[in-house]
Short mmCIF file of C-alpha atoms in Angstrom, two decimals:
data_model
loop_
_atom_site.label_atom_id
_atom_site.label_comp_id
_atom_site.label_asym_id
_atom_site.label_seq_id
_atom_site.Cartn_x
_atom_site.Cartn_y
_atom_site.Cartn_z
CA MET A 1 0.00 0.00 0.00
CA ALA A 2 2.86 2.40 0.79
CA ALA A 3 4.10 1.85 -2.77
CA ILE A 4 0.60 2.61 -4.10
CA ASP A 5 0.03 5.91 -2.31
CA GLY A 6 3.64 6.96 -1.79
CA LEU A 7 3.07 7.51 1.92
CA PRO A 8 5.26 6.07 4.70
CA PRO A 9 4.36 2.99 6.77
CA LEU A 10 1.80 3.60 9.52
CA ARG A 11 4.22 2.71 12.32
CA GLU A 12 6.48 5.49 11.11
CA VAL A 13 3.55 7.92 10.93
CA ILE A 14 2.44 7.02 14.47
CA ALA A 15 5.97 7.41 15.85
CA ARG A 16 6.56 10.75 14.09
CA HIS A 17 3.29 12.27 15.32
CA GLY A 18 3.27 10.65 18.77
CA LEU A 19 -0.02 8.89 18.19
CA ALA A 20 -0.12 6.32 20.96
CA ALA A 21 -3.66 4.90 21.05
CA ARG A 22 -5.81 6.21 23.88
CA LYS A 23 -8.05 3.81 25.75
CA ALA A 24 -10.39 6.64 26.75
CA LEU A 25 -11.18 7.19 23.06
CA GLY A 26 -11.67 3.47 22.36
CA GLN A 27 -8.71 3.50 19.97
CA ASN A 28 -7.12 0.35 18.56
CA PHE A 29 -5.15 1.10 15.41
CA LEU A 30 -5.06 -1.33 12.50
CA LEU A 31 -1.59 -0.96 10.98
CA ASP A 32 -1.54 -3.67 8.31
CA LEU A 33 -2.35 -1.83 5.09
CA ASN A 34 -3.15 -5.11 3.34
CA LEU A 35 -5.93 -5.65 5.88
CA THR A 36 -7.25 -2.09 5.59
CA ALA A 37 -7.40 -2.50 1.81
CA LYS A 38 -9.27 -5.79 2.25
CA ILE A 39 -11.82 -4.07 4.51
CA ALA A 40 -12.25 -1.31 1.93
CA ARG A 41 -12.85 -3.90 -0.80
CA SER A 42 -15.47 -5.65 1.34
CA ALA A 43 -17.57 -2.47 1.10
CA GLY A 44 -17.96 -3.03 -2.65
CA ASP A 45 -17.28 -0.69 -5.57
CA LEU A 46 -16.57 2.73 -4.06
CA SER A 47 -15.67 4.55 -7.27
CA ARG A 48 -19.08 6.22 -7.58
CA CYS A 49 -19.68 6.70 -3.85
CA ASP A 50 -18.94 9.16 -1.11
CA VAL A 51 -17.64 7.33 1.95
CA LEU A 52 -18.12 8.30 5.58
CA GLU A 53 -15.37 7.06 7.87
CA VAL A 54 -15.57 7.52 11.65
CA GLY A 55 -12.47 7.41 13.85
CA PRO A 56 -9.78 7.18 11.15
CA GLY A 57 -6.95 7.62 13.67
CA PRO A 58 -3.63 7.73 11.78
CA GLY A 59 -5.44 6.88 8.55
CA GLY A 60 -4.80 3.22 7.76
CA LEU A 61 -8.33 2.50 6.58
CA THR A 62 -8.54 5.97 5.02
CA ARG A 63 -5.60 5.09 2.79
CA GLY A 64 -7.25 1.80 1.90
CA LEU A 65 -10.50 3.52 0.92
CA LEU A 66 -8.73 6.04 -1.29
CA ALA A 67 -6.44 3.46 -2.90
CA GLU A 68 -9.47 1.26 -3.63
CA GLY A 69 -11.04 4.11 -5.56
CA ALA A 70 -13.48 5.90 -3.21
CA ARG A 71 -14.86 8.96 -5.01
CA HIS A 72 -14.68 11.11 -1.88
CA VAL A 73 -14.01 10.29 1.78
CA LEU A 74 -15.29 12.30 4.74
CA ALA A 75 -13.26 11.25 7.79
CA VAL A 76 -14.65 12.36 11.16
CA GLU A 77 -11.96 12.36 13.85
CA LYS A 78 -12.36 13.46 17.46
CA ASP A 79 -8.68 13.19 18.42
CA GLU A 80 -6.91 16.35 17.27
CA ARG A 81 -3.52 14.60 17.55
CA CYS A 82 -4.42 12.63 14.41
CA LEU A 83 -5.21 15.65 12.24
CA PRO A 84 -1.64 16.30 10.96
CA ALA A 85 -1.27 12.67 9.84
CA LEU A 86 -4.65 12.83 8.08
CA ALA A 87 -3.66 16.13 6.46
CA GLU A 88 -0.69 14.35 4.88
CA ILE A 89 -3.06 11.79 3.34
CA ALA A 90 -5.34 14.57 2.07
CA ALA A 91 -2.35 16.22 0.39
CA ALA A 92 -1.45 12.94 -1.32
CA TRP A 93 -5.02 12.57 -2.67
CA PRO A 94 -6.00 16.14 -3.66
CA GLY A 95 -9.70 16.84 -3.49
CA ARG A 96 -10.69 13.34 -2.40
CA LEU A 97 -10.35 13.46 1.39
CA GLU A 98 -12.13 15.85 3.75
CA VAL A 99 -11.21 15.62 7.43
CA LEU A 100 -13.77 16.84 9.93
CA HIS A 101 -12.58 17.39 13.50
CA GLY A 102 -15.49 16.57 15.77
CA ASP A 103 -17.59 14.01 17.60
CA ALA A 104 -19.35 11.64 15.20
CA LEU A 105 -22.29 11.43 17.61
CA ALA A 106 -22.83 15.19 17.30
CA VAL A 107 -21.92 16.21 13.73
CA ASP A 108 -24.30 16.10 10.78
CA ALA A 109 -22.09 14.13 8.42
CA ALA A 110 -24.89 13.39 5.96
CA ALA A 111 -25.16 17.08 5.05
CA ARG A 112 -21.55 16.99 3.79
CA LEU A 113 -21.97 13.94 1.57
CA THR A 114 -23.30 13.44 -1.95
CA PRO A 115 -25.31 10.24 -2.58
CA PRO A 116 -24.76 7.42 -3.04
CA VAL A 117 -23.06 7.11 0.36
CA ARG A 118 -21.42 4.17 2.07
CA VAL A 119 -20.15 4.11 5.64
CA VAL A 120 -16.90 2.25 6.25
CA ALA A 121 -15.19 2.43 9.63
CA ASN A 122 -13.10 0.75 12.28
CA LEU A 123 -15.38 2.17 14.94
CA PRO A 124 -14.04 3.27 18.33
CA TYR A 125 -15.05 0.51 20.76
CA ASN A 126 -16.67 2.90 23.21
CA VAL A 127 -19.22 4.43 20.79
CA GLY A 128 -19.59 1.81 18.05
CA THR A 129 -22.93 0.37 19.15
CA GLU A 130 -24.44 3.80 19.74
CA LEU A 131 -23.40 4.98 16.28
CA LEU A 132 -24.85 1.85 14.67
CA ALA A 133 -28.17 2.24 16.49
CA GLY A 134 -28.39 5.83 15.24
CA TRP A 135 -27.74 4.81 11.62
CA LEU A 136 -30.36 2.07 11.87
CA THR A 137 -33.09 4.31 13.34
CA PRO A 138 -33.27 7.47 11.17
CA PRO A 139 -36.49 9.51 11.02
CA ALA A 140 -37.19 8.18 7.53
CA TRP A 141 -36.22 5.11 5.52
CA PRO A 142 -34.29 4.52 3.26
CA PRO A 143 -31.43 6.22 5.13
CA PHE A 144 -28.74 8.50 3.73
CA TRP A 145 -26.39 5.51 3.33
CA GLN A 146 -26.51 2.50 0.99
CA SER A 147 -24.41 0.22 3.17
CA LEU A 148 -22.46 0.05 6.42
CA THR A 149 -19.16 -1.83 6.59
CA LEU A 150 -18.14 -1.65 10.22
CA MET A 151 -15.62 -3.24 12.54
CA PHE A 152 -16.75 -4.19 16.04
CA GLN A 153 -15.70 -6.48 18.81
CA LYS A 154 -16.61 -9.96 17.54
CA GLU A 155 -19.22 -10.35 20.29
CA VAL A 156 -21.04 -7.23 19.05
CA ALA A 157 -20.83 -8.38 15.44
CA GLU A 158 -22.42 -11.69 16.40
CA ARG A 159 -25.26 -9.83 18.11
CA ILE A 160 -26.00 -7.99 14.85
CA VAL A 161 -26.40 -11.14 12.75
CA ALA A 162 -27.90 -13.44 15.42
CA GLY A 163 -31.17 -15.30 14.95
CA PRO A 164 -33.96 -16.21 17.41
CA GLY A 165 -33.04 -18.75 20.07
CA SER A 166 -29.37 -17.80 20.30
CA LYS A 167 -27.80 -16.07 23.28
CA ALA A 168 -26.59 -13.25 21.02
CA TYR A 169 -30.09 -12.48 19.68
CA GLY A 170 -31.48 -9.21 20.96
CA ARG A 171 -32.43 -5.62 20.19
CA LEU A 172 -29.41 -5.04 17.95
CA ALA A 173 -30.32 -8.02 15.75
CA ILE A 174 -33.91 -6.79 15.42
CA LEU A 175 -32.86 -3.23 14.52
CA ALA A 176 -30.34 -4.43 11.95
CA GLN A 177 -32.27 -7.25 10.31
CA TRP A 178 -35.60 -5.43 10.12
CA ARG A 179 -34.25 -3.01 7.53
CA CYS A 180 -30.97 -4.54 6.32
CA GLU A 181 -29.18 -7.57 5.01
CA ALA A 182 -26.45 -8.21 7.59
CA ARG A 183 -23.48 -10.56 7.45
CA ILE A 184 -20.03 -10.93 8.95
CA VAL A 185 -17.45 -10.63 6.17
CA MET A 186 -14.17 -10.84 8.09
CA THR A 187 -12.75 -11.67 11.52
CA LEU A 188 -9.48 -10.33 12.90
CA PRO A 189 -7.34 -11.52 15.81
CA PRO A 190 -6.23 -9.17 18.61
CA GLU A 191 -2.64 -9.09 17.34
CA ALA A 192 -3.77 -7.31 14.17
CA PHE A 193 -4.19 -4.14 16.24
CA THR A 194 -2.00 -1.76 18.19
CA PRO A 195 -2.50 -1.97 21.09
CA ALA A 196 -3.88 -5.50 20.93
CA PRO A 197 -7.37 -5.64 22.48
CA LYS A 198 -8.38 -8.56 24.68
CA VAL A 199 -10.98 -9.77 22.19
CA HIS A 200 -11.27 -10.73 18.53
CA SER A 201 -12.85 -8.26 16.11
CA ALA A 202 -15.14 -8.73 13.13
CA VAL A 203 -16.29 -6.68 10.16
CA VAL A 204 -20.03 -6.60 9.51
CA HIS A 205 -21.51 -5.52 6.18
CA LEU A 206 -25.09 -4.22 6.27
CA THR A 207 -26.96 -3.35 3.09
CA ALA A 208 -30.01 -1.13 3.45
CA LEU A 209 -33.23 -2.68 2.12
CA PRO A 210 -35.54 -0.40 0.09
CA ALA A 211 -38.22 -0.98 2.74
CA PRO A 212 -38.41 -2.88 6.03
CA ARG A 213 -38.91 -6.66 5.78
CA PHE A 214 -42.25 -6.40 7.59
CA PRO A 215 -44.50 -3.38 8.16
CA ALA A 216 -44.33 -1.83 11.64
CA ASP A 217 -44.13 1.55 13.31
CA ALA A 218 -40.45 2.07 14.11
CA LYS A 219 -41.02 3.75 17.47
CA VAL A 220 -43.51 1.13 18.64
CA LEU A 221 -41.31 -1.74 17.50
CA ASN A 222 -38.29 -0.23 19.24
CA ARG A 223 -40.26 0.24 22.46
CA ILE A 224 -41.49 -3.35 22.44
CA VAL A 225 -38.09 -4.82 21.66
CA ALA A 226 -36.33 -2.65 24.24
CA ALA A 227 -38.78 -3.72 26.95
CA GLY A 228 -38.68 -7.37 25.97
CA PHE A 229 -34.92 -7.73 25.88
CA ASN A 230 -34.36 -5.54 28.92
CA GLN A 231 -35.74 -8.43 30.99
CA ARG A 232 -34.61 -11.40 28.94
CA ARG A 233 -35.39 -14.04 31.55
CA LYS A 234 -38.99 -12.96 32.00
CA MET A 235 -41.95 -14.17 30.00
CA LEU A 236 -43.21 -11.58 27.55
CA ARG A 237 -46.51 -11.15 29.34
CA ALA A 238 -44.48 -9.84 32.29
CA SER A 239 -41.74 -7.91 30.50
CA LEU A 240 -44.22 -6.14 28.18
CA LYS A 241 -47.00 -5.42 30.67
CA GLY A 242 -46.10 -1.72 30.73
CA VAL A 243 -46.00 -1.38 26.96
CA ALA A 244 -49.72 -1.61 26.25
CA PRO A 245 -52.98 -2.55 27.98
CA GLU A 246 -54.19 -6.14 27.61
CA ILE A 247 -50.75 -7.16 26.38
CA GLU A 248 -51.48 -10.87 26.77
CA ALA A 249 -54.38 -10.67 24.33
CA LYS A 250 -52.26 -8.66 21.92
CA LEU A 251 -49.47 -11.24 22.10
CA LEU A 252 -51.94 -14.00 21.26
CA ALA A 253 -53.34 -11.94 18.37
CA ALA A 254 -49.81 -11.66 16.99
CA GLY A 255 -49.36 -15.41 17.25
CA ILE A 256 -46.94 -15.16 20.18
CA ALA A 257 -47.39 -17.34 23.25
CA PRO A 258 -47.32 -15.00 26.29
CA THR A 259 -45.06 -17.49 28.09
CA LEU A 260 -42.27 -17.08 25.54
CA ARG A 261 -39.21 -14.97 26.25
CA ALA A 262 -38.04 -12.24 23.88
CA GLU A 263 -35.09 -14.26 22.58
CA GLU A 264 -37.54 -16.93 21.33
CA VAL A 265 -39.60 -14.57 19.16
CA SER A 266 -38.91 -13.93 15.47
CA LEU A 267 -38.55 -10.54 13.85
CA GLU A 268 -41.76 -11.13 11.88
CA ALA A 269 -43.71 -11.82 15.08
CA PHE A 270 -42.32 -8.74 16.81
CA CYS A 271 -43.44 -6.64 13.82
CA ALA A 272 -46.91 -8.18 13.97
CA LEU A 273 -47.13 -7.30 17.65
CA ALA A 274 -45.97 -3.74 16.93
CA ARG A 275 -48.78 -3.29 14.39
CA ILE A 276 -51.38 -4.57 16.86
CA VAL A 277 -50.09 -2.34 19.66
CA ALA A 278 -49.99 0.70 17.37
CA ALA A 279 -53.60 0.03 16.35
CA GLY A 280 -54.61 0.19 20.00
#
């Protein structure tokens, strides 16, 4: 990769700019440029897309995205120490990289991007799930993005793609699979990162569906799922009793046995329940 973009190895960049990863920012840098290029390729053809990257750090994945042909990359970075290193990448790819210093949870990145948009990021561990939930629950659907290609702790990735009956199945699986195709496309060992985390990581690719798999009011569905999985060991007639009056009758009308637990209920059944609850 260094030969492709003419930039120095990442270890050299990190040493020169004093970019030791900070635990408080959830930073774990991926230094192998072959891996960052592979992640970029897993997002599909980027040549006609704007790409949003969150937490680029010293720019390993950023370089992969640009080298793999991304039309334009908007990199949102909270750590000001990384800005000089990212500026060097921007200089090497004139007009194709915009670096935005700020908190990804607070900035309106969509306003700076031209569709079609794909999100590709090695997300900071401490805000990854919150960012994903926000991208999956916009005010309107389809969202501003076509796809999300995101790195998480492997445990989180498994929660996104889990099915009913598994320990990993929960609110995150419902949110993701209701409106997206979701699959794990790559796993990475701790030693791929600096510093090495205590867990394996995985890259999840989510493609936005034109419309949700099953009709349901998003707010009602989210409320039901949040209540159900907040008390996983309880039967639904108990965990959902505060969601709507006569919840047991509504569960039966949706074809759900009131004695089931949330992790035993399919996405389709949850959507049916959400429609019944919304109807009063």
